[in-house]
Coordinates of C-alpha atoms in Angstrom, one line a residue:
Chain A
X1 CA -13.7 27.1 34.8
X2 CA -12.3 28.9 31.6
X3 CA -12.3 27.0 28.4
X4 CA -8.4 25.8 28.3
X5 CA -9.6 23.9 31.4
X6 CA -12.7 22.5 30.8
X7 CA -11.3 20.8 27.5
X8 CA -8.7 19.4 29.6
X9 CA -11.5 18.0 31.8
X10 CA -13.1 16.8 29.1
X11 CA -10.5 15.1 27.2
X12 CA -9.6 13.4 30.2
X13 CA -13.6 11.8 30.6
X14 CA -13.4 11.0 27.0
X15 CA -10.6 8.6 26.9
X16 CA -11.2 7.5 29.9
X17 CA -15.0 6.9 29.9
X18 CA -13.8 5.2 25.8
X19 CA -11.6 2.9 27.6
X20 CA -14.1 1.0 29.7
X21 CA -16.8 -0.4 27.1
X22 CA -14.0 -1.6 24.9
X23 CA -11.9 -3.0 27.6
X24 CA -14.6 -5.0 29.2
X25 CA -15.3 -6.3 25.4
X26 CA -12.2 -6.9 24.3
X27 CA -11.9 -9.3 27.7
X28 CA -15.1 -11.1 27.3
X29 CA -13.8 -11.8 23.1
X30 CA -10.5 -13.4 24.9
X31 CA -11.7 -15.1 27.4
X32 CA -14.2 -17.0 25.0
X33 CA -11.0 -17.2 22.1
X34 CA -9.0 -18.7 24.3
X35 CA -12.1 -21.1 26.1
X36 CA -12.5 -21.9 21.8
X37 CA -8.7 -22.7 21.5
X38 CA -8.6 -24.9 25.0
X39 CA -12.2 -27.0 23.2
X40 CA -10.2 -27.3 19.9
X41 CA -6.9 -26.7 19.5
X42 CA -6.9 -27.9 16.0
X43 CA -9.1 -24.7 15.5
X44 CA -6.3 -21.9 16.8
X45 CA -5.1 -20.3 13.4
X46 CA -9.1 -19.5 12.2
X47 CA -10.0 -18.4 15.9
X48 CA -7.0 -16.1 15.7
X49 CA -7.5 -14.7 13.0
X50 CA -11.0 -13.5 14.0
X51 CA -9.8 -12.5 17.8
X52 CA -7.3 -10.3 15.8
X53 CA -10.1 -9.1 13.6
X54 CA -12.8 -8.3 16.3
X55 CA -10.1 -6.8 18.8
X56 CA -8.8 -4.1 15.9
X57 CA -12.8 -3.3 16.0
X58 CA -13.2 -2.7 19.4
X59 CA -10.2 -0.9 19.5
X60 CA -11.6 1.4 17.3
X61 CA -13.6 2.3 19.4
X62 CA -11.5 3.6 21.8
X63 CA -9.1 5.1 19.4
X64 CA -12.5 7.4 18.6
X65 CA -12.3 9.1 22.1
X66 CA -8.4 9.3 21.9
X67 CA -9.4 11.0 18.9
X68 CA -11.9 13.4 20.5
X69 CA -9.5 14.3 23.5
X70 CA -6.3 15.0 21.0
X71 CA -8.7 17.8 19.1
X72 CA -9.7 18.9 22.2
X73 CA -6.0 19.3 23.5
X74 CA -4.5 20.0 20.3
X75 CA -6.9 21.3 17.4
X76 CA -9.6 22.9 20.3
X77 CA -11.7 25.5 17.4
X78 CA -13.2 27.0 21.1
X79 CA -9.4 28.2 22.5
Chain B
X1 CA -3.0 25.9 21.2
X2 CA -2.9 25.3 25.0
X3 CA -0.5 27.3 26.3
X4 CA 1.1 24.8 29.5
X5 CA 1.5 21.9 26.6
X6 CA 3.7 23.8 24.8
X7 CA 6.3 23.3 28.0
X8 CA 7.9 20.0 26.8
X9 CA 9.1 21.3 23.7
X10 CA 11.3 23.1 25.0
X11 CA 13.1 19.9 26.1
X12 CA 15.6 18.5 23.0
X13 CA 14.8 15.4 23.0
X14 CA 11.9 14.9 21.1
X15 CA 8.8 17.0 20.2
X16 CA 5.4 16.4 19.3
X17 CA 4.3 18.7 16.8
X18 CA 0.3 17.8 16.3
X19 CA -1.6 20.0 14.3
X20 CA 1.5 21.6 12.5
X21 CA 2.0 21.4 8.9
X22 CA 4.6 22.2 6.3
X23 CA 2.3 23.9 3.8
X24 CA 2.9 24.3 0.1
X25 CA 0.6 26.3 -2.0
X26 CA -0.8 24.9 -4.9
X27 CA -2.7 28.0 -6.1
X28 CA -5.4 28.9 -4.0
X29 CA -4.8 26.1 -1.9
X30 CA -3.2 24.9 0.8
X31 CA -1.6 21.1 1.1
X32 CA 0.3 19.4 3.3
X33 CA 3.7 18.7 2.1
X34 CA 5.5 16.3 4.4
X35 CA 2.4 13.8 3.6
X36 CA 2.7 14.3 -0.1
X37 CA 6.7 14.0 0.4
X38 CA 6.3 10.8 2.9
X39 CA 3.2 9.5 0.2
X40 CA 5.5 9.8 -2.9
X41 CA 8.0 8.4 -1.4
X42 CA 5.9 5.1 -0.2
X43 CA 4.7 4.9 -3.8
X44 CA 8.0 4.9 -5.3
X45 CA 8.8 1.8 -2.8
X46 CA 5.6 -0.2 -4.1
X47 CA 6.4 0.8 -7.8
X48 CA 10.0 -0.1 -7.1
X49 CA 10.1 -3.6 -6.0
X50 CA 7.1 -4.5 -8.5
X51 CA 9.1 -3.5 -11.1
X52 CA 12.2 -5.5 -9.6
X53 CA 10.2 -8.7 -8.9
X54 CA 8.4 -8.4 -12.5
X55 CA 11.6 -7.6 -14.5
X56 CA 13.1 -10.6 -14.9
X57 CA 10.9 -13.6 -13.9
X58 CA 11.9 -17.1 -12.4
X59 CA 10.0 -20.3 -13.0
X60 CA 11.2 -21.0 -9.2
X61 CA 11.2 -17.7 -7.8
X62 CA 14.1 -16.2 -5.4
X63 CA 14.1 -13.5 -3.6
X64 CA 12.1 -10.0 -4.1
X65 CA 10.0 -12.1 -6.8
X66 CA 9.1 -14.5 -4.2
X67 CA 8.3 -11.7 -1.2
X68 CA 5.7 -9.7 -3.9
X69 CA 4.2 -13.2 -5.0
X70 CA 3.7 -13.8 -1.4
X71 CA 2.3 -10.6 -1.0
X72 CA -0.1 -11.3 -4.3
X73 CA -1.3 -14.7 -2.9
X74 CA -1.8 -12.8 0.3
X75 CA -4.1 -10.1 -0.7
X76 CA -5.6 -12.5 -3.2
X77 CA -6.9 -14.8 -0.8
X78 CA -8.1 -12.1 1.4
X79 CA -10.3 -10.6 -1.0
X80 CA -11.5 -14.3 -1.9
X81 CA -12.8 -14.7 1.7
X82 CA -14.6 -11.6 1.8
X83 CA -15.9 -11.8 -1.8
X84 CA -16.3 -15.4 -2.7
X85 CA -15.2 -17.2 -5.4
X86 CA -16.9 -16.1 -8.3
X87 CA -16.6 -12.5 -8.4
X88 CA -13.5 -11.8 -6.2
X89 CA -11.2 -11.7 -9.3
X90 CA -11.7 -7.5 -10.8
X91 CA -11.4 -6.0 -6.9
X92 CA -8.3 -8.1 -6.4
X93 CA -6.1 -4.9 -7.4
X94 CA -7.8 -2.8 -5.7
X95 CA -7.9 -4.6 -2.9
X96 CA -4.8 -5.6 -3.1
X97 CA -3.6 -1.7 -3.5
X98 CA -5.1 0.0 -0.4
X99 CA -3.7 -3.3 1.7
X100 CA -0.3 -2.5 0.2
X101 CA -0.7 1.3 0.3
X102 CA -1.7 1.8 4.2
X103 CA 0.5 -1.5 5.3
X104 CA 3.6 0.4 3.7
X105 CA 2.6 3.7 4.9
X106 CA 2.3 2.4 8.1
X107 CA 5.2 0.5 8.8
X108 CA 7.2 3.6 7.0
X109 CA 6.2 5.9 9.7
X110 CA 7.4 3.2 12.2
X111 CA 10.6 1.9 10.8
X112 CA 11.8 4.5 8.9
X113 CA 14.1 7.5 10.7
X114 CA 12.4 10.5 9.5
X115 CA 12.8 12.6 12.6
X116 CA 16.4 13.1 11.0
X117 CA 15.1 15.3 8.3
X118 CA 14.2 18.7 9.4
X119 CA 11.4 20.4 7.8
X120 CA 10.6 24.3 8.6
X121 CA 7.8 23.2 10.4
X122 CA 5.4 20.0 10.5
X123 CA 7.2 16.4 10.9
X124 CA 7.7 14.1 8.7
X125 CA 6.0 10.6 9.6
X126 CA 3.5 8.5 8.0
X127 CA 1.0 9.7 5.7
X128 CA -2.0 8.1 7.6
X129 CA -1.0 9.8 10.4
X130 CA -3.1 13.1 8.4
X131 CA -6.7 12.8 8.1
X132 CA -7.1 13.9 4.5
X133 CA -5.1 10.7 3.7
X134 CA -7.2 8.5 5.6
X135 CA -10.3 10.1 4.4
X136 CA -9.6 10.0 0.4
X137 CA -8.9 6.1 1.2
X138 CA -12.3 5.5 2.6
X139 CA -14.2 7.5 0.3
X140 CA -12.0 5.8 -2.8
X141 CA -13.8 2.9 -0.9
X142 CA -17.4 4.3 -1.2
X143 CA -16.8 5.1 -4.3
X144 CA -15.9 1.7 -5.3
X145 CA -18.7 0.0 -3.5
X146 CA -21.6 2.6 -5.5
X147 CA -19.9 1.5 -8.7
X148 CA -19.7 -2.4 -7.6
X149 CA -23.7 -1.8 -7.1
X150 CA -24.5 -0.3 -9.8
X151 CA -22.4 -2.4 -12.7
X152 CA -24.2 -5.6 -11.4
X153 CA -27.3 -4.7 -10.3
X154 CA -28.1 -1.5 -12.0
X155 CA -30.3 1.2 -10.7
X156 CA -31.9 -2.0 -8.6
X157 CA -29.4 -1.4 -6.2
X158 CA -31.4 1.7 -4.6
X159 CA -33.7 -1.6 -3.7
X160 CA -31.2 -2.5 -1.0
X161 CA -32.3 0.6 0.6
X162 CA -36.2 -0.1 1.4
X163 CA -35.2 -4.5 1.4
X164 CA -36.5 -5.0 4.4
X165 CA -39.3 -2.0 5.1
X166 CA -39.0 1.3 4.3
X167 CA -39.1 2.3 7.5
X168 CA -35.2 1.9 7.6
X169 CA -34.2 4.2 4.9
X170 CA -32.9 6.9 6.9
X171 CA -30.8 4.2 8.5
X172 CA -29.9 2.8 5.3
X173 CA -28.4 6.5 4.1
X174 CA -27.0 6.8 6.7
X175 CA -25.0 4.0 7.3
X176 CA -23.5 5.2 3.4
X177 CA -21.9 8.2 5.9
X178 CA -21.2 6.4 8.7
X179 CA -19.1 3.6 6.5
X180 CA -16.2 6.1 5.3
X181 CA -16.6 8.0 8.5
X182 CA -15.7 4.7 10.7
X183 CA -13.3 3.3 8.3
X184 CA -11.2 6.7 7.9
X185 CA -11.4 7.5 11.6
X186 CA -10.1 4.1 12.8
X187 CA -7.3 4.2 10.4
X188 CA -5.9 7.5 11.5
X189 CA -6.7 7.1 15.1
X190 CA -4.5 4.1 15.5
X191 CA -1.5 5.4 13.2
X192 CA -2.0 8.9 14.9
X193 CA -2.0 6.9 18.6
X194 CA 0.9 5.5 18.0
X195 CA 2.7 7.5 16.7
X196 CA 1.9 9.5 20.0
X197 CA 2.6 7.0 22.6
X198 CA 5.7 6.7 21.5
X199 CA 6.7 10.6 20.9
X200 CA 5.1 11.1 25.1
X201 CA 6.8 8.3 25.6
X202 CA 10.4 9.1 24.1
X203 CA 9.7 12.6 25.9
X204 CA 9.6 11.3 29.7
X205 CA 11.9 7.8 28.8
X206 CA 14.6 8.1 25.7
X207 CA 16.1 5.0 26.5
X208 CA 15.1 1.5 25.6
X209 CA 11.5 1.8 27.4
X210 CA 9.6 3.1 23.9
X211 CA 10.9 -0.2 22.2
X212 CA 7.8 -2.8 23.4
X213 CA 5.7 -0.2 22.4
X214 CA 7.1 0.7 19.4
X215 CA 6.7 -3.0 18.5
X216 CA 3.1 -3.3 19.5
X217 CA 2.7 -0.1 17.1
X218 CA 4.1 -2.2 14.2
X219 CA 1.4 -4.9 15.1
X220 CA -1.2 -2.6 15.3
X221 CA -0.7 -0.7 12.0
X222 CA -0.2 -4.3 10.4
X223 CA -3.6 -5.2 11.8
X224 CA -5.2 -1.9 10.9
X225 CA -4.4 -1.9 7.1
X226 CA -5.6 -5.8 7.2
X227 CA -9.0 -4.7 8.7
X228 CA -9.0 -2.0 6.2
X229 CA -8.8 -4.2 2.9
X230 CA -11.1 -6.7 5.1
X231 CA -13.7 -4.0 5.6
X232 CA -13.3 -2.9 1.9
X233 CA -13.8 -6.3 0.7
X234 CA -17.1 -6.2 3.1
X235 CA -18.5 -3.6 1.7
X236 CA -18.2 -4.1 -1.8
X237 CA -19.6 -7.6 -1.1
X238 CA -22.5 -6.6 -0.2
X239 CA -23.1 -4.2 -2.8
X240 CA -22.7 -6.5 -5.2
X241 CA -24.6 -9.2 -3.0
X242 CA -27.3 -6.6 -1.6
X243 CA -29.4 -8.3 1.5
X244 CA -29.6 -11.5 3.3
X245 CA -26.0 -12.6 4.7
X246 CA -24.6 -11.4 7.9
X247 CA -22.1 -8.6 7.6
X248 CA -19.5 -7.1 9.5
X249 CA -20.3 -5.5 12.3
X250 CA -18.9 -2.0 11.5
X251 CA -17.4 -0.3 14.7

């Protein structure tokens, strides 16, 4: 396993093991917006706002591997 | 540079050139043109059409007036949510600014057709699509937080540090690092993701299939430069307010 392929390896892992924390989040935040919105649908614009709000957080989080598996494809200081 | 990913570029369709930059040299040092070209030229937009909507001002007001006074109000009361009513007023231009700045930037790098200028090397697209960018922004932001501290509370702003026992202070220092690190990271990860799907994207599909997601990417960046004013409002909030309210969870 020589470096090229290892980071590929790795890059791989990183968005992919980023991906499942936020996704599982980001569905939970949903489900309980849209449970919110059914309970009071006079509420929709503030919950929206927030849903937006909280999912452009846990995006970030995934975004943060993405990050971590571009340098590793395309800025790698070990290739 | 990995050797096998350099194979799609020598398809003309479309290239992704990560990690390449037209350099100028500024003396010893080196900068990154395209983002100083792409910046200026955002700048020059903002300056432009606030000068247009202040020239020549309507009691009723029509057109560009009436988009940059939405734009005001907008920023205005978004910097009144996260600051409160009595001291949101001085941060409203700067609030206001870096909202304006990244949502511009942004949406340039999406809208705008600047694959059609070639450069030597490098690409041009939007300036938070290069780290430095994103990382003068967020420490502009730390900057401004330090100074909101300090003006209203003095040098009893270090007490925010040992509030609650000062068995948190390396915590407390540390989240001063973390708070750039997280806001200038998130910025250009999401500008720099999109701008990627969509170049991979263009690569395997040319036609019609990159348009969705080119339109989620406008979302996005719209969200990301509204979480970054938020999150700047946040922050110099609670300097200025120093413990007890809930803040932001900062991803």
């Amino acid at each position: 396993m020589d470096v090229s392929s290892a980071s590929v390896l790795a890059a791989a892992l990183a968005i992919g093991l980023a991906a499942i924390g936020p996704g599982i989040g980001q569905g939970n935040a949903s489900g309980s917006a849209v449970e919110g919105i059914a309970r009071q649908p006079e509420a929709e614009g503030k919950i929206r706002g927030t849903l937006l709000l909280t999912l452009a957080f846990m995006e970030s989080l995934t975004i943060y591997g993405l990050v971590i598996a571009l340098v590793l494809l395309f800025a790698n200081p070990f290739v | 540079m990995l050797n096998f990913l350099d194979a799609p570029k020598s398809l003309t369709l479309a290239s992704l050139e990560v990690g390449q930059h037209f350099y100028w040299h500024l003396g010893g040092l080196k900068v990154h043109g395209q983002v100083f070209m792409t910046t200026w030229f955002v700048m020059a937009v903002l300056l432009i059409a606030g000068f247009l909507a202040s020239r020549n001002p309507q009691q009723i007001p029509k057109g560009i007036q009436n988009l940059m006074e939405y734009a005001l109000e907008f920023v205005r009361d978004l910097a009144k949510n996260q600051l409160g009513e009595k001291d949101y007023r001085p941060w409203v231009p700067f609030i206001g600014t870096l909202f304006l700045f990244i949502f511009v930037c942004n949406w340039s790098g999406a809208l705008i057709p600047w694959k059609l200028i070639q450069l030597p090397e490098g690409e041009l697209a939007a300036p938070t699509n290069d780290i430095n960018t994103t990382v003068a922004l967020s420490l502009l932001v730390s900057i401004a937080y330090f100074y909101a501290g300090f003006k209203k509370r003095g040098l009893g702003y270090f007490g925010k540090y040992i509030e609650p026992t000062p068995v948190l202070l390396p915590i407390a220092i540390l989240e001063d690092f973390t708070k750039p690190l997280s806001l200038s990271f998130r910025l250009f990860g999401n500008i720099l993701a999109d701008e990627l799907v969509v170049g991979v994207l263009v690569l395997l599909v040319p036609l019609i299939v990159p348009l969705p997601v080119m339109l989620l990417g406008l979302f996005t960046s719209a969200i990301q430069a509204l979480v970054f004013a938020t999150l700047a409002g946040a922050y110099i909030h609670e300097a200025i307010e120093g413990h007890g309210e809930e803040h932001e969870e900062h991803a």
